[in-house]
Amino acid sequence: MTNLELLPQEETCPPASPDSGTGTGPCLQLWPAREVPLGGVRAMSVLRTLPQRGLPTVGAWCFLDSFGPDRTAMSVLPHPHTGLQTVTWPLAGNIRHRDSVGSDVVVRPGELNIMTAGYGVSHSEFAVMPATDGGGTDSNADDGGTHLPLQRGLQLWVALPDDERNRPPAFEQHRDLPTVNGPGFTATVMVGTFAGASSPATMYTPIVGADVRCEGAAAFPLDPAFEHAVLVLDGGLTVDGQEVGPGPLGYLGAGREVLAVEALPETRFVLIGGEPLQEELLMWWNFVGRTHEEVAQARADWEAQAELPDAAAEAARFGRVRGHGPDAGREAGRIPAPPLPGVKLRPRTRS
């Protein structure tokens, strides 16, 4: 997914403090989600919990959008990325992913897409429309039989470290992720290692991401060298005597060996974490870089590809996503880059 804000802010994400080693110690801070209207052909809004002005990253996780549940025909035309990995985790509805590496796959709930942008990649995402019975309804749907699919999911970005951020682009999909069970909980390990189970997804920093279902009292082992955060999707948690419901990002700090919770029935949450990032990032639109000039060059390179013939576009920095030519109907075209801001913003520090 792309950041479709019409005037995205340039965000400088400072590194974690070297004096504190792992950053903030164990804590619970609730960072509210902000609603971001994405507009465009999707006409949908998302709830964004990363980056925040006072919390730009959690480990190398630098972006977290939650969308749905909503009946929306997701239609995201080709757009570029640099310096990051996209992590797509659908909760309801199927998404077709195509990219300049040559991938053309459908990702379903319980499956994981990881796209490594490196020096430059482009991709598109479209909702898979249900088969209809001829009357505009889905004869096989179990969610009301309406024509538009129910869509819900998470889109996350992971910043690539400096020594990996210019690597060639790559894509991988994982359909059989490890699950782990414990007293009162079951979890799917999206990336990294959680509760003794390790995901096969290729990552480039020490990191963890898990989709957890639980109720009642439960305790989860954590890496004390990591900082962590939780995003409740359904139900609710009580952590350190404080209630955490759907919406805000619950930042847990670093130094925890165990996360003990009380969970409402049918609670579901996502846990993210990693070693506190020791690098300063500059994020704007869909680019993660280190300097204003680097981001401006990425924007210029993407815009320059707009007028290239197909063969030249395929050889250019961001490549070409097949299937979006002038004869592709509603899937024809690409997303142009918004204008850069007129000033450089100062680094944002954690509050």
Short mmCIF file of C-alpha atoms in Angstrom, two decimals, residues 58-62 85 87 114 156-160 189-194 197-199 201-210 223 226-228 271-275 277:
data_model
loop_
_atom_site.label_atom_id
_atom_site.label_comp_id
_atom_site.label_asym_id
_atom_site.label_seq_id
_atom_site.Cartn_x
_atom_site.Cartn_y
_atom_site.Cartn_z
CA VAL A 58 9.38 0.95 17.25
CA GLY A 59 12.55 -0.94 16.50
CA ALA A 60 12.83 -0.66 12.72
CA TRP A 61 9.03 -0.52 12.31
CA CYS A 62 8.43 2.97 10.91
CA GLN A 85 10.26 -3.38 3.41
CA VAL A 87 4.67 -5.94 5.28
CA ILE A 114 7.07 -8.97 2.17
CA LEU A 156 3.46 -1.88 7.91
CA TRP A 157 6.86 -0.65 6.81
CA VAL A 158 10.23 -1.67 8.17
CA ALA A 159 13.18 0.65 7.58
CA LEU A 160 16.18 -1.04 6.00
CA VAL A 189 4.56 -15.35 13.92
CA MET A 190 4.65 -12.91 11.03
CA VAL A 191 8.33 -11.94 11.21
CA GLY A 192 11.21 -12.68 13.55
CA THR A 193 10.94 -15.02 16.54
CA PHE A 194 8.16 -15.09 19.12
CA ALA A 197 8.73 -20.01 16.91
CA SER A 198 10.49 -18.27 14.00
CA SER A 199 9.03 -16.89 10.78
CA ALA A 201 10.35 -14.13 6.27
CA THR A 202 13.62 -12.43 5.31
CA MET A 203 14.29 -9.38 7.47
CA TYR A 204 17.39 -7.24 7.82
CA THR A 205 17.22 -6.04 11.43
CA PRO A 206 16.49 -7.81 14.73
CA ILE A 207 12.70 -7.60 14.74
CA VAL A 208 9.47 -9.32 15.72
CA GLY A 209 5.85 -9.19 14.59
CA ALA A 210 3.07 -11.52 15.77
CA ASP A 223 13.29 -10.10 24.20
CA PHE A 226 13.80 -5.03 22.08
CA GLU A 227 11.31 -2.23 22.46
CA HIS A 228 7.74 -3.37 21.82
CA LEU A 271 2.72 -7.22 18.72
CA ILE A 272 5.61 -5.43 17.02
CA GLY A 273 9.13 -4.85 18.30
CA GLY A 274 12.81 -4.76 17.59
CA GLU A 275 16.13 -3.40 18.69
CA LEU A 277 16.95 1.92 15.74
#
